[in-house]
Every structure is written in C-alpha cells, then in structure tokens.
PDB file of C-alpha atoms in Angstrom:
ATOM      1  CA  MET A1082     165.425 -88.797  37.518  1.00  0.00           C
ATOM      2  CA  ALA A1083     166.724 -91.319  35.221  1.00  0.00           C
ATOM      3  CA  ASP A1084     167.540 -93.704  37.876  1.00  0.00           C
ATOM      4  CA  LEU A1085     164.003 -93.550  39.175  1.00  0.00           C
ATOM      5  CA  VAL A1086     162.581 -94.179  35.566  1.00  0.00           C
ATOM      6  CA  THR A1087     165.187 -97.108  35.266  1.00  0.00           C
ATOM      7  CA  HIS A1088     164.061 -98.760  38.407  1.00  0.00           C
ATOM      8  CA  PHE A1089     160.427 -98.187  38.281  1.00  0.00           C
ATOM      9  CA  SER A1090     160.516 -99.753  34.661  1.00  0.00           C
ATOM     10  CA  LEU A1091     162.355-102.823  35.518  1.00  0.00           C
ATOM     11  CA  GLY A1092     160.222-103.019  38.690  1.00  0.00           C
ATOM     12  CA  TYR A1093     157.218-102.936  36.135  1.00  0.00           C
ATOM     13  CA  PHE A1094     158.256-105.644  34.277  1.00  0.00           C
ATOM     14  CA  LEU A1095     159.298-107.760  37.509  1.00  0.00           C
ATOM     15  CA  GLY A1096     155.835-106.776  39.052  1.00  0.00           C
ATOM     16  CA  ARG A1097     153.716-107.748  35.884  1.00  0.00           C
ATOM     17  CA  PRO A1098     152.847-111.382  37.312  1.00  0.00           C
ATOM     18  CA  VAL A1099     151.437-109.999  40.442  1.00  0.00           C
ATOM     19  CA  SER A1100     147.623-110.428  39.829  1.00  0.00           C
ATOM     20  CA  ASP A1101     146.590-108.072  42.767  1.00  0.00           C
ATOM     21  CA  PRO A1102     146.919-104.833  41.683  1.00  0.00           C
ATOM     22  CA  LYS A1103     147.537-103.048  45.675  1.00  0.00           C
ATOM     23  CA  ARG A1104     150.283-105.580  45.943  1.00  0.00           C
ATOM     24  CA  ARG A1105     151.668-104.592  42.474  1.00  0.00           C
ATOM     25  CA  LEU A1106     151.551-101.024  43.398  1.00  0.00           C
ATOM     26  CA  LEU A1107     153.275-101.606  46.465  1.00  0.00           C
ATOM     27  CA  PHE A1108     156.071-103.389  44.927  1.00  0.00           C
ATOM     28  CA  TYR A1109     156.457-100.635  42.284  1.00  0.00           C
ATOM     29  CA  VAL A1110     156.741 -97.939  45.239  1.00  0.00           C
ATOM     30  CA  GLY A1111     159.330-100.483  46.745  1.00  0.00           C
ATOM     31  CA  CYS A1112     161.334-100.589  43.632  1.00  0.00           C
ATOM     32  CA  VAL A1113     162.043 -96.475  43.891  1.00  0.00           C
ATOM     33  CA  LEU A1114     161.922 -96.115  47.583  1.00  0.00           C
ATOM     34  CA  PRO A1115     165.664 -96.416  48.063  1.00  0.00           C
ATOM     35  CA  ASP A1116     166.096 -93.450  45.815  1.00  0.00           C
ATOM     36  CA  LEU A1117     163.562 -91.264  47.016  1.00  0.00           C
ATOM     37  CA  CYS A1118     164.763 -91.992  50.721  1.00  0.00           C
ATOM     38  CA  PHE A1119     168.341 -91.279  49.862  1.00  0.00           C
ATOM     39  CA  LYS A1120     167.555 -88.036  48.046  1.00  0.00           C
ATOM     40  CA  GLY A1121     165.039 -87.255  50.946  1.00  0.00           C
ATOM     41  CA  ALA A1122     167.994 -87.497  53.681  1.00  0.00           C
ATOM     42  CA  LEU A1123     170.292 -85.762  51.652  1.00  0.00           C
ATOM     43  CA  ILE A1124     167.922 -82.685  50.612  1.00  0.00           C
ATOM     44  CA  GLY A1125     165.309 -82.950  53.174  1.00  0.00           C
ATOM     45  CA  PHE A1126     167.900 -83.341  56.012  1.00  0.00           C
ATOM     46  CA  GLN A1127     170.761 -81.494  54.677  1.00  0.00           C
ATOM     47  CA  SER A1128     172.770 -84.560  55.828  1.00  0.00           C
ATOM     48  CA  ALA A1129     176.106 -86.048  54.836  1.00  0.00           C
ATOM     49  CA  ILE A1130     176.558 -89.004  52.212  1.00  0.00           C
ATOM     50  CA  TRP A1131     177.020 -91.274  55.244  1.00  0.00           C
ATOM     51  CA  PHE A1132     173.964 -90.532  57.174  1.00  0.00           C
ATOM     52  CA  ALA A1133     171.781 -91.559  53.619  1.00  0.00           C
ATOM     53  CA  GLU A1134     173.813 -94.528  52.718  1.00  0.00           C
ATOM     54  CA  PRO A1135     171.814 -96.909  55.076  1.00  0.00           C
ATOM     55  CA  THR A1136     168.803 -96.638  52.688  1.00  0.00           C
ATOM     56  CA  HIS A1137     170.741 -98.831  49.892  1.00  0.00           C
ATOM     57  CA  SER A1138     171.710-101.640  52.414  1.00  0.00           C
ATOM     58  CA  LEU A1139     169.967-104.662  53.640  1.00  0.00           C
ATOM     59  CA  PHE A1140     169.256-103.528  57.223  1.00  0.00           C
ATOM     60  CA  GLY A1141     168.233-100.216  56.096  1.00  0.00           C
ATOM     61  CA  SER A1142     166.066-101.383  53.845  1.00  0.00           C
ATOM     62  CA  PHE A1143     164.411-103.711  56.283  1.00  0.00           C
ATOM     63  CA  LEU A1144     163.733-100.895  58.846  1.00  0.00           C
ATOM     64  CA  ILE A1145     162.490 -98.466  56.055  1.00  0.00           C
ATOM     65  CA  CYS A1146     160.111-101.043  54.863  1.00  0.00           C
ATOM     66  CA  TYR A1147     159.151-101.893  58.288  1.00  0.00           C
ATOM     67  CA  GLY A1148     158.398 -98.233  59.118  1.00  0.00           C
ATOM     68  CA  PHE A1149     156.446 -97.604  55.860  1.00  0.00           C
ATOM     69  CA  SER A1150     154.284-100.927  56.706  1.00  0.00           C
ATOM     70  CA  LEU A1151     153.305 -99.326  60.237  1.00  0.00           C
ATOM     71  CA  LEU A1152     151.535 -97.066  57.886  1.00  0.00           C
ATOM     72  CA  PHE A1153     148.868 -99.586  56.814  1.00  0.00           C
ATOM     73  CA  GLN A1154     146.082-101.244  58.833  1.00  0.00           C
ATOM     74  CA  PRO A1155     147.315-104.132  61.171  1.00  0.00           C
ATOM     75  CA  VAL A1156     145.832-106.773  58.764  1.00  0.00           C
ATOM     76  CA  LEU A1157     147.703-105.419  55.794  1.00  0.00           C
ATOM     77  CA  ARG A1158     150.987-104.688  57.445  1.00  0.00           C
ATOM     78  CA  ARG A1159     152.514-108.055  56.528  1.00  0.00           C
ATOM     79  CA  THR A1160     151.684-108.010  52.781  1.00  0.00           C
ATOM     80  CA  ALA A1161     152.707-104.134  52.566  1.00  0.00           C
ATOM     81  CA  PHE A1162     155.930-104.953  54.173  1.00  0.00           C
ATOM     82  CA  LEU A1163     156.576-108.225  52.283  1.00  0.00           C
ATOM     83  CA  CYS A1164     155.651-106.165  48.498  1.00  0.00           C
ATOM     84  CA  LEU A1165     157.828-102.944  49.601  1.00  0.00           C
ATOM     85  CA  TRP A1166     160.721-105.120  50.620  1.00  0.00           C
ATOM     86  CA  LEU A1167     160.933-107.075  47.576  1.00  0.00           C
ATOM     87  CA  GLY A1168     160.690-104.036  45.343  1.00  0.00           C
ATOM     88  CA  TYR A1169     163.549-102.483  47.567  1.00  0.00           C
ATOM     89  CA  LEU A1170     165.496-105.550  47.203  1.00  0.00           C
ATOM     90  CA  SER A1171     164.985-105.557  43.597  1.00  0.00           C
ATOM     91  CA  HIS A1172     166.383-102.064  43.630  1.00  0.00           C
ATOM     92  CA  ILE A1173     169.620-102.742  45.662  1.00  0.00           C
ATOM     93  CA  ALA A1174     170.107-105.861  43.481  1.00  0.00           C
ATOM     94  CA  VAL A1175     170.152-103.803  40.222  1.00  0.00           C
ATOM     95  CA  ASP A1176     172.535-100.718  42.084  1.00  0.00           C
ATOM     96  CA  LEU A1177     174.885-103.686  43.058  1.00  0.00           C
ATOM     97  CA  PHE A1178     175.553-104.372  39.222  1.00  0.00           C
ATOM     98  CA  LYS A1179     176.486-100.837  38.753  1.00  0.00           C
ATOM     99  CA  ASP A1180     179.960 -99.378  38.616  1.00  0.00           C
ATOM    100  CA  ASN A1181     180.140 -96.887  41.247  1.00  0.00           C
ATOM    101  CA  LEU A1182     183.759 -96.001  40.357  1.00  0.00           C
ATOM    102  CA  GLY A1183     185.377 -98.463  42.966  1.00  0.00           C
ATOM    103  CA  THR A1184     183.342 -97.018  45.987  1.00  0.00           C
ATOM    104  CA  GLY A1185     180.739 -99.728  45.865  1.00  0.00           C
ATOM    105  CA  SER A1186     177.641 -99.927  48.159  1.00  0.00           C
ATOM    106  CA  VAL A1187     177.282-100.832  51.945  1.00  0.00           C
ATOM    107  CA  LEU A1188     175.247-103.813  51.534  1.00  0.00           C
ATOM    108  CA  LEU A1189     174.906-105.377  55.360  1.00  0.00           C
ATOM    109  CA  LEU A1190     175.462-101.823  57.149  1.00  0.00           C
ATOM    110  CA  PHE A1191     175.910-103.682  60.267  1.00  0.00           C
ATOM    111  CA  PRO A1192     177.981-105.185  61.639  1.00  0.00           C
ATOM    112  CA  SER A1193     179.968-104.924  58.380  1.00  0.00           C
ATOM    113  CA  MET A1194     180.656-101.743  56.491  1.00  0.00           C
ATOM    114  CA  LYS A1195     182.454-103.528  53.706  1.00  0.00           C
ATOM    115  CA  ARG A1196     181.177-102.190  50.339  1.00  0.00           C
ATOM    116  CA  TYR A1197     180.421-104.311  47.276  1.00  0.00           C
ATOM    117  CA  GLU A1198     179.751-104.016  43.577  1.00  0.00           C
ATOM    118  CA  ILE A1199     179.899-105.990  40.735  1.00  0.00           C
ATOM    119  CA  PRO A1200     180.617-103.498  37.998  1.00  0.00           C
ATOM    120  CA  CYS A1201     178.651-104.524  34.690  1.00  0.00           C
ATOM    121  CA  TYR A1202     177.541-100.998  33.719  1.00  0.00           C
ATOM    122  CA  GLY A1203     178.386 -97.251  34.351  1.00  0.00           C
ATOM    123  CA  PRO A1204     176.547 -94.786  36.148  1.00  0.00           C
ATOM    124  CA  GLU A1205     175.417 -93.013  33.362  1.00  0.00           C
ATOM    125  CA  ALA A1206     173.958 -96.203  31.759  1.00  0.00           C
ATOM    126  CA  SER A1207     170.584 -95.247  33.412  1.00  0.00           C
ATOM    127  CA  VAL A1208     170.486 -92.033  31.326  1.00  0.00           C
ATOM    128  CA  ASP A1209     171.399 -94.038  28.135  1.00  0.00           C
ATOM    129  CA  TRP A1210     168.776 -96.826  28.597  1.00  0.00           C
ATOM    130  CA  MET A1211     165.763 -94.286  29.753  1.00  0.00           C
ATOM    131  CA  PRO A1212     164.243 -93.913  26.608  1.00  0.00           C
ATOM    132  CA  TYR A1213     164.450 -97.668  25.863  1.00  0.00           C
ATOM    133  CA  TRP A1214     162.617 -98.559  29.377  1.00  0.00           C
ATOM    134  CA  ILE A1215     159.902 -95.844  28.723  1.00  0.00           C
ATOM    135  CA  GLY A1216     159.385 -97.263  25.222  1.00  0.00           C
ATOM    136  CA  ALA A1217     159.174-100.980  26.336  1.00  0.00           C
ATOM    137  CA  VAL A1218     156.750 -99.815  29.132  1.00  0.00           C
ATOM    138  CA  LEU A1219     154.439 -97.708  26.845  1.00  0.00           C
ATOM    139  CA  VAL A1220     154.489-100.736  24.220  1.00  0.00           C
ATOM    140  CA  VAL A1221     153.375-103.367  26.842  1.00  0.00           C
ATOM    141  CA  GLU A1222     150.555-100.928  28.212  1.00  0.00           C
ATOM    142  CA  TRP A1223     149.632-100.211  24.557  1.00  0.00           C
ATOM    143  CA  PHE A1224     149.158-103.786  23.687  1.00  0.00           C
ATOM    144  CA  ARG A1225     147.939-104.951  26.927  1.00  0.00           C
ATOM    145  CA  PRO A1226     144.002-105.010  26.312  1.00  0.00           C
ATOM    146  CA  THR A1227     144.556-107.186  23.572  1.00  0.00           C
ATOM    147  CA  LEU A1228     147.335-109.505  25.178  1.00  0.00           C
ATOM    148  CA  PHE A1229     145.222-110.106  28.401  1.00  0.00           C
ATOM    149  CA  ILE A1230     141.752-110.278  27.535  1.00  0.00           C
ATOM    150  CA  LYS A1231     139.607-112.638  29.597  1.00  0.00           C
ATOM    151  CA  ARG A1232     137.166-114.476  27.385  1.00  0.00           C
ATOM    152  CA  ALA A1233     134.025-115.475  29.181  1.00  0.00           C
ATOM    153  CA  VAL A1234     133.643-119.262  29.048  1.00  0.00           C
ATOM    154  CA  PRO A1235     130.306-120.691  27.963  1.00  0.00           C
ATOM    155  CA  SER A1236     129.019-122.768  30.713  1.00  0.00           C
TER     156      SER A1236
END
C-alpha cells in the first residue's frame, strides 16, 4: 500500500505539466500499474515470484502497456500506450534506486536475466515517506485553485 501511494504521489508531480486530463490520468495509472500487475499475478494467479517479476522489466512493461492500450479505440491506442508506458517507466526508474537487499530487478528480461540495482534507499522507505508524499499532494491540491487561475484577457 505504501509503495502504491509513493509511486502515485511521485507520478502526480511528474504528470502535473501534462495539460490533457485524460493523458495525465493514463500516466497516473501507468505509475501504479507495475505493482498492481505484480500483486495480481502473485495473488490472483497464485504464481511464483519468477512468474510475476517480468512486470518490473522493460520488455514486460512494453507488453503490459500494449495489452492495456488495446482496450482503447484505435485512434487513442498510441496515446494510451505512450502515457501508460511513460508512467510505467517512471515506476521502474524509482524502483531501480531501491535497495532490494542485493537481489535487484530484472530490467531487460530477454535476452538477459541480469539483475540491476542502485541502492540509494531501503525497502522500508516508502512507508517512511508516505505521510510526506500525501501531505505534499494535499498541499498542492489545496492551493491549486489559487495557483493556476486563468484570468480572462480583455480584448
């Protein structure tokens, strides 16, 4: 749960510059999709970890986002795929810096099963940071109406 909040909150700040709310929403969904797919594979399919690990790889992310983009109308598929995949990649990038206790993440999946990690923070950090992320999002949302008021320009 804390990991989902952390990834969504970071995605919230990364997606703020996107002006189209539909694209921004797809980016937000892409930010939490890896963990939802991972937990879905583990719990829903009662699978082993090695079966769920591709959800956090580049190749797996491409396939998952492509599959989800097929749920959209043909004219929207490219945009849906791109927004989902960019959010997905931001999730993978954040997880790359997590200390997975020496196990790392399989980034490429095929043809290499080599594991990568750049241990900058521990796995418990998302629990520690969760209140700050929630607070930051609430502050931005609280002041958003006054920060982004569009004033009518007299003609």
